[in-house]
XYZ file of C-alpha atoms in Angstrom:
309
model
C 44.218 33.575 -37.719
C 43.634 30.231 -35.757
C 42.895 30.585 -31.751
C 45.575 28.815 -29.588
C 44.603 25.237 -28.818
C 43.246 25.240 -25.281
C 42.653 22.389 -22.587
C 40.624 21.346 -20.004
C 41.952 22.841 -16.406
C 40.764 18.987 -14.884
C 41.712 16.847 -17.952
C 44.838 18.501 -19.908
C 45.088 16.333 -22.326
C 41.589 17.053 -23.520
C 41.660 19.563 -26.354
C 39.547 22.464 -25.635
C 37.754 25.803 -26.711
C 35.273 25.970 -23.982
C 35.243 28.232 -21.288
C 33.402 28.282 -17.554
C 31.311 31.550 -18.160
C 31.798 32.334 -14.062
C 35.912 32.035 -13.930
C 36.724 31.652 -17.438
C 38.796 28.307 -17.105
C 38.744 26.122 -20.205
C 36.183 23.070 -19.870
C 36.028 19.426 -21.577
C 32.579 17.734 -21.904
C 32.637 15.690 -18.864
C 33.140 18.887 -17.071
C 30.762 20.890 -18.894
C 27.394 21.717 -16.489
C 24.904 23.295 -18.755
C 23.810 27.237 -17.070
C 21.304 29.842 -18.103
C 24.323 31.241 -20.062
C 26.881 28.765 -21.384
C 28.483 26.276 -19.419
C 29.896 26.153 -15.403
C 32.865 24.391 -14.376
C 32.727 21.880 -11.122
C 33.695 23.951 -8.818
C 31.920 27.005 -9.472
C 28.519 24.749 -9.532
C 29.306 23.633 -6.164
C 30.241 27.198 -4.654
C 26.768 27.945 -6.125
C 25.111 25.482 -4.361
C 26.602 26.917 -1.175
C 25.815 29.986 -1.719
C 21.664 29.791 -3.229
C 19.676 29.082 0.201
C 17.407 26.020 -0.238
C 13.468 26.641 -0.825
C 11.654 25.661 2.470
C 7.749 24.917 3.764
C 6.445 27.802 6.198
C 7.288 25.152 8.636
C 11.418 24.627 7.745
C 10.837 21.874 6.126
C 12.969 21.832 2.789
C 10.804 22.071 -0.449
C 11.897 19.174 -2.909
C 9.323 16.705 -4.911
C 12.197 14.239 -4.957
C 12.950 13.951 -1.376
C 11.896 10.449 0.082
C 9.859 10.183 3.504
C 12.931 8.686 5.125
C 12.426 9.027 8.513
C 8.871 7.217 7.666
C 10.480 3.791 6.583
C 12.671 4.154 9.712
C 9.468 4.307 12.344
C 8.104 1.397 10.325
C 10.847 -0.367 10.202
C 11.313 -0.142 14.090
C 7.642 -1.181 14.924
C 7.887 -4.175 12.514
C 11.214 -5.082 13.780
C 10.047 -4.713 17.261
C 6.908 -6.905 16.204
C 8.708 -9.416 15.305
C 10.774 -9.384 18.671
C 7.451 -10.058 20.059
C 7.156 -13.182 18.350
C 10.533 -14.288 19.361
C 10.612 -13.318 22.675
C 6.919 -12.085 24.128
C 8.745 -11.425 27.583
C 9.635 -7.989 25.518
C 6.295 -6.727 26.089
C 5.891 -6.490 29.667
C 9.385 -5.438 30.270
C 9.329 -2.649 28.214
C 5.586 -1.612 27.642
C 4.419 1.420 28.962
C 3.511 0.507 32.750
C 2.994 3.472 35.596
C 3.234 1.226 38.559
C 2.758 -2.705 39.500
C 3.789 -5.027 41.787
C 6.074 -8.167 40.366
C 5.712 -11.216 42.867
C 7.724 -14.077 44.030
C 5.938 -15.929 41.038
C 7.049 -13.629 37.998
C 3.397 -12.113 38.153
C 2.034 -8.547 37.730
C -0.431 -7.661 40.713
C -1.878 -3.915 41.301
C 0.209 -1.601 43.390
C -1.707 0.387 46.262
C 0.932 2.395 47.702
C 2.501 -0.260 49.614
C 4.910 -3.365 48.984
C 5.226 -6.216 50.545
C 8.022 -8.620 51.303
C 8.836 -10.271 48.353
C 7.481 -8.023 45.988
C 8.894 -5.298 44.182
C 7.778 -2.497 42.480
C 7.835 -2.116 38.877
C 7.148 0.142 36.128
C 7.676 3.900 35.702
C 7.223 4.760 39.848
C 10.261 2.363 39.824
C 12.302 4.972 37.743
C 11.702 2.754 34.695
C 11.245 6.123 32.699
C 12.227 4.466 29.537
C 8.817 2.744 29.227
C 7.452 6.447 27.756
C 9.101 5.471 24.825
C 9.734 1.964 24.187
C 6.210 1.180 24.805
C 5.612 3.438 21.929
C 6.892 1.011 19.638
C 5.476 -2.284 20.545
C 1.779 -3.322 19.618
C -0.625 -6.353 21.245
C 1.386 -9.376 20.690
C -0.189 -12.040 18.299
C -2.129 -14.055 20.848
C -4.463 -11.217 21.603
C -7.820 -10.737 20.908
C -6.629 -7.665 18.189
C -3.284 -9.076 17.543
C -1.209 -8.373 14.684
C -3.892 -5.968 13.372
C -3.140 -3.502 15.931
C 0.176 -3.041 14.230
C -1.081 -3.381 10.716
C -3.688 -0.267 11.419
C -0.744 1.773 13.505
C 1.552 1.050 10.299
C -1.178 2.029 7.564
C -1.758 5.477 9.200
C 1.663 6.090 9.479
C 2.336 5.425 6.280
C -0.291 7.453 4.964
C -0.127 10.681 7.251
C 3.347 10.636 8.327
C 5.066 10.881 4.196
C 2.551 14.136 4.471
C 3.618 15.763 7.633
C 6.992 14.677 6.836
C 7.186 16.457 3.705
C 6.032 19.796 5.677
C 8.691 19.861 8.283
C 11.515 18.116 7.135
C 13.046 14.824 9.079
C 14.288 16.284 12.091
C 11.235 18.292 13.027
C 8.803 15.563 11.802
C 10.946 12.779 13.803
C 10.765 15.586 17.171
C 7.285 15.751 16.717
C 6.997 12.039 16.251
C 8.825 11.157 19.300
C 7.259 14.277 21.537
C 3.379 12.199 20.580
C 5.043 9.337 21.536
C 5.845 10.237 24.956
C 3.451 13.214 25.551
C 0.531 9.963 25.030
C 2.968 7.819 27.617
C 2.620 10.509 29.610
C -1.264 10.808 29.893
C -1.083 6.902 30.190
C 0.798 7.486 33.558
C -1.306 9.694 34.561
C -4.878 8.966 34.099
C -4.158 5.059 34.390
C -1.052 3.831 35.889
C -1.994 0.753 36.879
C -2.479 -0.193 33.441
C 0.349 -1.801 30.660
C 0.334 -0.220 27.267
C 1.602 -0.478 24.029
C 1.443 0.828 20.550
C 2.527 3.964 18.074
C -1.581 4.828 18.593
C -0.033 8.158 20.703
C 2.637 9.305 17.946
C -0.202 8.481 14.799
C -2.912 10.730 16.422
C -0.227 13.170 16.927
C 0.559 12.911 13.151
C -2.757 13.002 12.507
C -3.584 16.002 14.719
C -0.271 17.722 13.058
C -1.723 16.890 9.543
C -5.018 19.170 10.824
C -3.273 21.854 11.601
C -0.367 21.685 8.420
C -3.654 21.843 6.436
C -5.462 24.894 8.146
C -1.951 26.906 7.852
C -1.800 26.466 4.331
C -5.662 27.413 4.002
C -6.994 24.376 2.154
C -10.453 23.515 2.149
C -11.075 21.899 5.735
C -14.308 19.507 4.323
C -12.331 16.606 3.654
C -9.353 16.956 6.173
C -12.334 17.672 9.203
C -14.357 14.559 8.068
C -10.670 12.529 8.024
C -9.766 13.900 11.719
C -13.840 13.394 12.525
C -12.703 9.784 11.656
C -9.771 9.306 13.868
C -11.444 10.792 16.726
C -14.180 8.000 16.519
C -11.534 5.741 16.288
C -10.364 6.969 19.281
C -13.768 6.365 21.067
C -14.207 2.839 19.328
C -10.850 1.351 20.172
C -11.004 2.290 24.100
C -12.614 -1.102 23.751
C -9.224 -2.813 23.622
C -6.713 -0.326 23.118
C -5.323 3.236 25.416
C -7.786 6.115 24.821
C -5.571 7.862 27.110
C -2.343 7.083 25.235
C -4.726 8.493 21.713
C -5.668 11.728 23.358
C -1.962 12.289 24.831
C -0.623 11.964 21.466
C -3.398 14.329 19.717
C -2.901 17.192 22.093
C 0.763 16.899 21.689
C 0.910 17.003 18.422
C -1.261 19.369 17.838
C 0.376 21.361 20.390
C 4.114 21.419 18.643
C 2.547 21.828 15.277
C 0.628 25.252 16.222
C 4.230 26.424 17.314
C 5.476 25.073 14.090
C 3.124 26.717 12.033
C 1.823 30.431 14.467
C 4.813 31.215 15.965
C 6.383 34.708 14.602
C 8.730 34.435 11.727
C 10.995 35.618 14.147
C 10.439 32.480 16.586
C 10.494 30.037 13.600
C 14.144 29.503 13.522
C 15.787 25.561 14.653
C 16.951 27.087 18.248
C 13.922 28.406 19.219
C 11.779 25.558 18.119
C 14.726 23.288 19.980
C 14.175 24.764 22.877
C 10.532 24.554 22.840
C 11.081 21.092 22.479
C 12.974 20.399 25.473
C 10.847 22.593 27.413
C 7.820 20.448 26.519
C 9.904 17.250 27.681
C 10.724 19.448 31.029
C 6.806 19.367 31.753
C 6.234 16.022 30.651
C 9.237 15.449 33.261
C 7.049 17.111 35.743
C 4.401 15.497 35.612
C 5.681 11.964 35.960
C 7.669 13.311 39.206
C 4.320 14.960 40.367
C 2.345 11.555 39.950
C 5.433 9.064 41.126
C 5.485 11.430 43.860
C 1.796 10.491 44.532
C 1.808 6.987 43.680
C 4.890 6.222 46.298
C 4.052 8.116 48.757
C 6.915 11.291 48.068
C 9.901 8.491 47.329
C 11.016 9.648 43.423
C 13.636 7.196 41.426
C 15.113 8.990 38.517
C 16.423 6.010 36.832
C 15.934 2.348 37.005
């Protein structure tokens, strides 16, 4: 005895003896998915998918081979596009590098600030309230005219590319872009600090974070160390070299930062390595750095604090 003809529950005037072996509906070809056993229908792959919880790293980041180091083109996109600002327009550098405090004179020029100002001049930089230097500085580099130029980008851009599609990988895009940005700032930060008489620029802080986040991403999965101590051996003479014409304080901000939020990432109780928690670590890291630059504005103006500029 013949079966009753049959069609597709999507496409009903497809003829049909194929079944979804979850629900049982009748399927065509184009609706066919191929399972372990038979065939699924659309909709019970996708209620699948909602249901089967996605691999991750022992640092949230989601496993996947195929997954592309967004965030990583973005941050180079930004410092080339910001680059080429420079060129433009090479005003953008000293009104948006990082700068603790300086005095900006009748004349348009930068003089050192002593804890006084003067008729006619006003103060400028991050004393001012001009907080937003902690990060935009972060993503300019020496303009083209100087002495390192365009190769102070080229060597920011090379690391990054190179140790950021790692990390990356490890902790997904939002935590690798938080513990981008935290570098970034956290290096600012020690800028302001040790020297804030002093106008900085470049994503030096945020690499050496990557780089110091890279260290510790390795000793947490308990590969051999040779070759990842004689790369971090590396950047830390870098560090020492390029105080010649670059921030050693903005370097060693970013390295202790990042290797700060990465030994949370990585040590912290399973219990403690959930997106809230680590969210509010976050913001309780930017509360100090917050501190800080109060504590020293405080200093540097004599107890007068602007918030915003």
């Amino acid at each position: 005895m013949e079966a009753a003809a049959t069609t597709c529950y999507r496409h009903p005037s497809y003829e049909t003896y194929v079944r979804c072996t979850r629900c049982e509906r009748t399927i065509c070809p184009d609706c066919m998915h191929e399972a372990s056993v038979g065939y699924h229908c659309p909709e019970c792959v996708k209620e699948g998918q909602r249901s089967v919880r996605r691999a991750r790293t022992v640092f949230g980041g989601a496993v996947s081979g195929a997954t592309a180091p967004v965030v990583t083109y973005v941050l180079m996109a930004l410092n080339i596009l910001a680059y080429l600002g420079e060129v433009v327009r090479p005003e953008i550098v000293d009104r948006f590098a990082v700068l603790g405090a300086a005095l900006t004179g009748p004349d348009g020029e930068r003089y050192y600030y002593r804890g006084e100002t003067f008729a006619g001049y006003e103060l400028t930089g991050i004393a001012d309230g001009e907080w937003y230097r902690l990060v935009t500085g972060a993503f300019l580099h020496l303009p083209p005219d100087a002495s390192f130029g365009v190769m102070h980008l080229l060597f920011n851009m090379f690391a990054l590319w190179n140790i950021g599609r790692v990390v990356e990988g490890q902790l997904g895009r939002a935590r690798y872009l938080a513990l981008y940005l935290l570098s970034a700032v956290g290096g600012s930060v020690v800028v302001y600090l040790l020297a804030p008489d002093t106008s900085t620029v470049g994503a030096s802080g945020a690499v050496f974070g990557l780089a110091a986040a890279f260290w510790v991403i390795n000793r947490r999965l308990g590969r051999d160390m040779a070759a990842v101590n004689r790369f971090m051996a590396g950047f830390l003479l870098w560090m020492v070299l390029s105080a010649l014409f670059t921030s050693w304080q903005g370097h060693l901000g970013g390295l202790l930062t990042g290797a700060l939020v990465t030994y949370g990432l990585a040590y912290a109780p399973a219990r403690l390595r959930t997106w809230p928690v680590q969210l509010g670590g976050g913001v309780v890291l930017l509360g100090l750095f917050a501190v800080a630059v109060v504590v020293k504005t405080s200093e540097l103006t004599g107890g007068a604090v602007r918030l915003g500029g």
